[in-house]
C-alpha cells in the first residue's frame, strides 16, 4: 500500500467519531494483501490501542475483527496486540470477550 493511502487509513482509525472508526476498521480488512509487513504490524498496534479504550460496541467489534484478520497475515505478533490486555473483559458481551481472548492467545 502506498504511504499516503496508509496514512489515510491511520487517520480514519484514529478518528474521534466512533462510526468513522468502525468504517475504518471494516475497510482495513478490505486491503489485507496490500499492506507491507511493517504496515500490517503498525496498523494492528494502532487498532489494538484504539480498541483498548473503545467505548462503542459496534466500533470495538469491527476493530477486533480487523485485528483477527490482520493477525492472519502472519505479520502481527502478540506484542502488537498487547494493548488489548487493558480491556476489561468482564464488561464485554461474550462474543467480544471471545475475540479478545482469541487474539491474546495467538
Short mmCIF file of N, CA and C in Angstrom, two decimals:
data_model
loop_
_atom_site.label_atom_id
_atom_site.label_comp_id
_atom_site.label_asym_id
_atom_site.label_seq_id
_atom_site.Cartn_x
_atom_site.Cartn_y
_atom_site.Cartn_z
N UNK A 1 0.85 -1.17 0.00
CA UNK A 1 0.00 0.00 0.00
C UNK A 1 0.89 1.23 0.00
N UNK A 2 0.53 2.18 -0.82
CA UNK A 2 1.31 3.41 -0.89
C UNK A 2 1.22 4.17 0.44
N UNK A 3 2.27 4.88 0.75
CA UNK A 3 2.36 5.56 2.05
C UNK A 3 1.20 6.50 2.31
N UNK A 4 0.82 7.29 1.32
CA UNK A 4 -0.27 8.25 1.57
C UNK A 4 -1.60 7.53 1.81
N UNK A 5 -1.79 6.36 1.21
CA UNK A 5 -3.01 5.58 1.46
C UNK A 5 -2.99 5.02 2.88
N UNK A 6 -1.83 4.56 3.31
CA UNK A 6 -1.69 4.02 4.66
C UNK A 6 -1.93 5.12 5.70
N UNK A 7 -1.38 6.28 5.49
CA UNK A 7 -1.59 7.40 6.42
C UNK A 7 -3.08 7.75 6.48
N UNK A 8 -3.75 7.72 5.34
CA UNK A 8 -5.20 7.97 5.34
C UNK A 8 -5.95 6.95 6.17
N UNK A 9 -5.54 5.68 6.07
CA UNK A 9 -6.17 4.63 6.87
C UNK A 9 -5.93 4.87 8.36
N UNK A 10 -4.71 5.23 8.71
CA UNK A 10 -4.37 5.51 10.10
C UNK A 10 -5.22 6.66 10.63
N UNK A 11 -5.36 7.70 9.85
CA UNK A 11 -6.19 8.85 10.28
C UNK A 11 -7.62 8.43 10.55
N UNK A 12 -8.16 7.57 9.69
CA UNK A 12 -9.54 7.11 9.89
C UNK A 12 -9.66 6.25 11.14
N UNK A 13 -8.67 5.39 11.40
CA UNK A 13 -8.69 4.53 12.58
C UNK A 13 -8.66 5.38 13.86
N UNK A 14 -8.00 6.53 13.80
CA UNK A 14 -7.85 7.40 14.97
C UNK A 14 -8.91 8.49 15.05
N UNK A 15 -9.90 8.46 14.18
CA UNK A 15 -10.94 9.49 14.14
C UNK A 15 -11.67 9.58 15.48
N UNK A 16 -12.11 10.77 15.83
CA UNK A 16 -12.85 10.97 17.08
C UNK A 16 -14.25 10.36 17.03
N UNK A 17 -14.79 10.19 15.85
CA UNK A 17 -16.15 9.66 15.68
C UNK A 17 -16.13 8.14 15.65
N UNK A 18 -16.94 7.50 16.50
CA UNK A 18 -16.97 6.05 16.60
C UNK A 18 -17.41 5.39 15.29
N UNK A 19 -18.35 5.99 14.60
CA UNK A 19 -18.80 5.41 13.33
C UNK A 19 -17.68 5.45 12.29
N UNK A 20 -16.90 6.50 12.30
CA UNK A 20 -15.77 6.60 11.38
C UNK A 20 -14.73 5.53 11.72
N UNK A 21 -14.49 5.30 13.01
CA UNK A 21 -13.53 4.26 13.42
C UNK A 21 -14.04 2.87 13.00
N UNK A 22 -15.34 2.67 13.14
CA UNK A 22 -15.92 1.39 12.74
C UNK A 22 -15.76 1.16 11.24
N UNK A 23 -16.05 2.19 10.45
CA UNK A 23 -15.87 2.08 8.99
C UNK A 23 -14.41 1.84 8.63
N UNK A 24 -13.51 2.52 9.33
CA UNK A 24 -12.08 2.36 9.06
C UNK A 24 -11.63 0.93 9.36
N UNK A 25 -12.10 0.38 10.46
CA UNK A 25 -11.73 -0.99 10.81
C UNK A 25 -12.27 -1.96 9.76
N UNK A 26 -13.50 -1.73 9.32
CA UNK A 26 -14.07 -2.57 8.26
C UNK A 26 -13.26 -2.45 6.99
N UNK A 27 -12.88 -1.24 6.65
CA UNK A 27 -12.10 -1.01 5.42
C UNK A 27 -10.70 -1.61 5.53
N UNK A 28 -10.16 -1.63 6.72
CA UNK A 28 -8.81 -2.19 6.91
C UNK A 28 -8.76 -3.64 6.46
N UNK A 29 -9.84 -4.37 6.65
CA UNK A 29 -9.86 -5.78 6.25
C UNK A 29 -9.97 -5.95 4.74
N UNK A 30 -10.39 -4.91 4.05
CA UNK A 30 -10.52 -4.98 2.59
C UNK A 30 -9.17 -4.92 1.88
N UNK A 31 -8.13 -4.57 2.59
CA UNK A 31 -6.82 -4.34 1.97
C UNK A 31 -5.73 -5.25 2.53
N UNK A 32 -6.08 -6.38 3.09
CA UNK A 32 -5.10 -7.24 3.77
C UNK A 32 -3.89 -7.57 2.91
N UNK A 33 -4.11 -7.82 1.64
CA UNK A 33 -2.99 -8.21 0.78
C UNK A 33 -2.17 -7.02 0.30
N UNK A 34 -2.62 -5.81 0.58
CA UNK A 34 -1.91 -4.62 0.10
C UNK A 34 -0.89 -4.10 1.11
N UNK A 35 -1.00 -4.51 2.38
CA UNK A 35 -0.11 -3.99 3.41
C UNK A 35 1.27 -4.63 3.33
N UNK A 36 2.29 -3.82 3.55
CA UNK A 36 3.62 -4.38 3.77
C UNK A 36 3.62 -5.00 5.17
N UNK A 37 4.58 -5.85 5.49
CA UNK A 37 4.63 -6.39 6.85
C UNK A 37 4.67 -5.29 7.91
N UNK A 38 5.43 -4.24 7.67
CA UNK A 38 5.53 -3.14 8.64
C UNK A 38 4.19 -2.42 8.79
N UNK A 39 3.49 -2.21 7.68
CA UNK A 39 2.19 -1.55 7.75
C UNK A 39 1.18 -2.42 8.50
N UNK A 40 1.18 -3.71 8.24
CA UNK A 40 0.24 -4.61 8.92
C UNK A 40 0.48 -4.60 10.43
N UNK A 41 1.73 -4.66 10.83
CA UNK A 41 2.02 -4.68 12.27
C UNK A 41 1.74 -3.32 12.91
N UNK A 42 2.04 -2.23 12.22
CA UNK A 42 1.75 -0.90 12.76
C UNK A 42 0.25 -0.68 12.88
N UNK A 43 -0.49 -1.07 11.86
CA UNK A 43 -1.94 -0.92 11.89
C UNK A 43 -2.55 -1.76 13.01
N UNK A 44 -2.03 -2.96 13.21
CA UNK A 44 -2.52 -3.81 14.29
C UNK A 44 -2.25 -3.17 15.65
N UNK A 45 -1.08 -2.60 15.82
CA UNK A 45 -0.76 -1.93 17.08
C UNK A 45 -1.70 -0.76 17.34
N UNK A 46 -1.96 0.03 16.30
CA UNK A 46 -2.89 1.15 16.44
C UNK A 46 -4.30 0.68 16.74
N UNK A 47 -4.77 -0.31 16.00
CA UNK A 47 -6.13 -0.83 16.23
C UNK A 47 -6.27 -1.41 17.63
N UNK A 48 -5.25 -2.11 18.10
CA UNK A 48 -5.30 -2.68 19.45
C UNK A 48 -5.34 -1.56 20.50
N UNK A 49 -4.58 -0.51 20.27
CA UNK A 49 -4.58 0.62 21.20
C UNK A 49 -5.93 1.34 21.21
N UNK A 50 -6.50 1.52 20.03
CA UNK A 50 -7.82 2.16 19.94
C UNK A 50 -8.87 1.26 20.59
N UNK A 51 -8.81 -0.04 20.33
CA UNK A 51 -9.77 -0.98 20.89
C UNK A 51 -9.70 -1.00 22.42
N UNK A 52 -8.50 -0.83 22.96
CA UNK A 52 -8.33 -0.86 24.42
C UNK A 52 -9.15 0.22 25.12
N UNK A 53 -9.39 1.33 24.44
CA UNK A 53 -10.16 2.41 25.04
C UNK A 53 -11.51 2.63 24.40
N UNK A 54 -11.90 1.74 23.50
CA UNK A 54 -13.14 1.92 22.74
C UNK A 54 -14.37 1.79 23.63
N UNK A 55 -15.27 2.74 23.52
CA UNK A 55 -16.49 2.72 24.32
C UNK A 55 -17.72 2.29 23.52
N UNK A 56 -17.65 2.35 22.20
CA UNK A 56 -18.78 1.98 21.35
C UNK A 56 -18.64 0.53 20.91
N UNK A 57 -19.65 -0.28 21.23
CA UNK A 57 -19.59 -1.71 20.98
C UNK A 57 -19.43 -2.04 19.49
N UNK A 58 -20.14 -1.34 18.62
CA UNK A 58 -20.03 -1.60 17.18
C UNK A 58 -18.63 -1.35 16.67
N UNK A 59 -18.04 -0.25 17.10
CA UNK A 59 -16.67 0.07 16.68
C UNK A 59 -15.69 -0.94 17.26
N UNK A 60 -15.89 -1.33 18.51
CA UNK A 60 -15.00 -2.31 19.13
C UNK A 60 -15.06 -3.64 18.39
N UNK A 61 -16.26 -4.07 18.05
CA UNK A 61 -16.38 -5.34 17.32
C UNK A 61 -15.65 -5.27 15.98
N UNK A 62 -15.81 -4.17 15.27
CA UNK A 62 -15.12 -4.00 13.98
C UNK A 62 -13.61 -3.97 14.16
N UNK A 63 -13.14 -3.30 15.19
CA UNK A 63 -11.70 -3.22 15.46
C UNK A 63 -11.13 -4.60 15.78
N UNK A 64 -11.84 -5.35 16.60
CA UNK A 64 -11.37 -6.69 16.96
C UNK A 64 -11.39 -7.63 15.76
N UNK A 65 -12.42 -7.52 14.94
CA UNK A 65 -12.48 -8.33 13.73
C UNK A 65 -11.31 -7.98 12.81
N UNK A 66 -11.04 -6.70 12.65
CA UNK A 66 -9.90 -6.29 11.81
C UNK A 66 -8.59 -6.84 12.37
N UNK A 67 -8.46 -6.85 13.68
CA UNK A 67 -7.25 -7.40 14.29
C UNK A 67 -7.11 -8.89 14.00
N UNK A 68 -8.21 -9.62 14.08
CA UNK A 68 -8.15 -11.05 13.75
C UNK A 68 -7.71 -11.26 12.31
N UNK A 69 -8.25 -10.44 11.42
CA UNK A 69 -7.88 -10.55 10.00
C UNK A 69 -6.42 -10.17 9.79
N UNK A 70 -5.96 -9.11 10.42
CA UNK A 70 -4.56 -8.71 10.29
C UNK A 70 -3.63 -9.78 10.86
N UNK A 71 -4.05 -10.40 11.96
CA UNK A 71 -3.23 -11.45 12.57
C UNK A 71 -3.06 -12.63 11.60
N UNK A 72 -4.04 -12.84 10.76
CA UNK A 72 -3.97 -13.95 9.80
C UNK A 72 -2.92 -13.73 8.71
N UNK A 73 -2.40 -12.51 8.60
CA UNK A 73 -1.39 -12.22 7.58
C UNK A 73 -0.02 -12.79 7.96
N UNK A 74 0.17 -13.09 9.24
CA UNK A 74 1.46 -13.57 9.70
C UNK A 74 2.44 -12.46 10.06
N UNK A 75 1.99 -11.21 9.94
CA UNK A 75 2.87 -10.07 10.22
C UNK A 75 2.59 -9.42 11.58
N UNK A 76 1.68 -10.02 12.32
CA UNK A 76 1.26 -9.45 13.60
C UNK A 76 1.64 -10.42 14.72
N UNK A 77 2.37 -9.91 15.69
CA UNK A 77 2.77 -10.74 16.83
C UNK A 77 1.95 -10.35 18.06
N UNK A 78 2.10 -11.15 19.09
CA UNK A 78 1.39 -10.87 20.33
C UNK A 78 1.79 -9.51 20.89
N UNK A 79 3.02 -9.10 20.67
CA UNK A 79 3.46 -7.78 21.13
C UNK A 79 2.67 -6.65 20.49
N UNK A 80 2.28 -6.81 19.24
CA UNK A 80 1.48 -5.78 18.57
C UNK A 80 0.08 -5.69 19.16
N UNK A 81 -0.38 -6.78 19.76
CA UNK A 81 -1.73 -6.83 20.30
C UNK A 81 -1.78 -6.56 21.80
N UNK A 82 -0.63 -6.35 22.41
CA UNK A 82 -0.56 -6.21 23.87
C UNK A 82 -1.45 -5.11 24.46
N UNK A 83 -1.78 -4.03 23.74
CA UNK A 83 -2.71 -3.06 24.33
C UNK A 83 -4.07 -3.67 24.70
N UNK A 84 -4.42 -4.78 24.08
CA UNK A 84 -5.70 -5.42 24.40
C UNK A 84 -5.75 -5.94 25.83
N UNK A 85 -4.59 -6.07 26.47
CA UNK A 85 -4.57 -6.51 27.87
C UNK A 85 -5.24 -5.47 28.78
N UNK A 86 -5.40 -4.26 28.29
CA UNK A 86 -6.06 -3.19 29.07
C UNK A 86 -7.58 -3.29 29.03
N UNK A 87 -8.12 -4.13 28.15
CA UNK A 87 -9.57 -4.27 28.01
C UNK A 87 -10.11 -5.02 29.23
N UNK A 88 -11.18 -4.52 29.80
CA UNK A 88 -11.83 -5.15 30.94
C UNK A 88 -12.82 -6.18 30.39
N UNK A 89 -12.39 -7.43 30.35
CA UNK A 89 -13.19 -8.49 29.74
C UNK A 89 -14.56 -8.64 30.38
N UNK A 90 -14.65 -8.47 31.68
CA UNK A 90 -15.93 -8.65 32.38
C UNK A 90 -16.99 -7.66 31.90
N UNK A 91 -16.56 -6.55 31.34
CA UNK A 91 -17.50 -5.52 30.88
C UNK A 91 -17.98 -5.75 29.45
N UNK A 92 -17.45 -6.78 28.78
CA UNK A 92 -17.77 -7.02 27.37
C UNK A 92 -18.83 -8.10 27.22
N UNK A 93 -19.62 -8.02 26.14
CA UNK A 93 -20.52 -9.13 25.82
C UNK A 93 -19.69 -10.38 25.50
N UNK A 94 -20.26 -11.56 25.65
CA UNK A 94 -19.49 -12.81 25.46
C UNK A 94 -18.76 -12.91 24.13
N UNK A 95 -19.39 -12.51 23.02
CA UNK A 95 -18.72 -12.67 21.73
C UNK A 95 -17.49 -11.77 21.61
N UNK A 96 -17.54 -10.58 22.21
CA UNK A 96 -16.36 -9.70 22.17
C UNK A 96 -15.27 -10.20 23.10
N UNK A 97 -15.68 -10.79 24.24
CA UNK A 97 -14.69 -11.41 25.13
C UNK A 97 -13.93 -12.49 24.40
N UNK A 98 -14.66 -13.27 23.59
CA UNK A 98 -14.03 -14.35 22.84
C UNK A 98 -13.03 -13.80 21.83
N UNK A 99 -13.39 -12.70 21.15
CA UNK A 99 -12.46 -12.06 20.21
C UNK A 99 -11.15 -11.70 20.92
N UNK A 100 -11.27 -11.02 22.06
CA UNK A 100 -10.08 -10.55 22.77
C UNK A 100 -9.26 -11.75 23.24
N UNK A 101 -9.93 -12.75 23.80
CA UNK A 101 -9.21 -13.95 24.28
C UNK A 101 -8.49 -14.64 23.13
N UNK A 102 -9.16 -14.78 21.99
CA UNK A 102 -8.53 -15.42 20.83
C UNK A 102 -7.29 -14.65 20.38
N UNK A 103 -7.40 -13.33 20.36
CA UNK A 103 -6.27 -12.52 19.92
C UNK A 103 -5.08 -12.62 20.88
N UNK A 104 -5.36 -12.63 22.17
CA UNK A 104 -4.27 -12.66 23.14
C UNK A 104 -3.67 -14.05 23.30
N UNK A 105 -4.34 -15.06 22.79
CA UNK A 105 -3.81 -16.42 22.83
C UNK A 105 -3.06 -16.77 21.56
N UNK A 106 -3.12 -15.90 20.53
CA UNK A 106 -2.48 -16.25 19.26
C UNK A 106 -0.99 -16.08 19.30
#
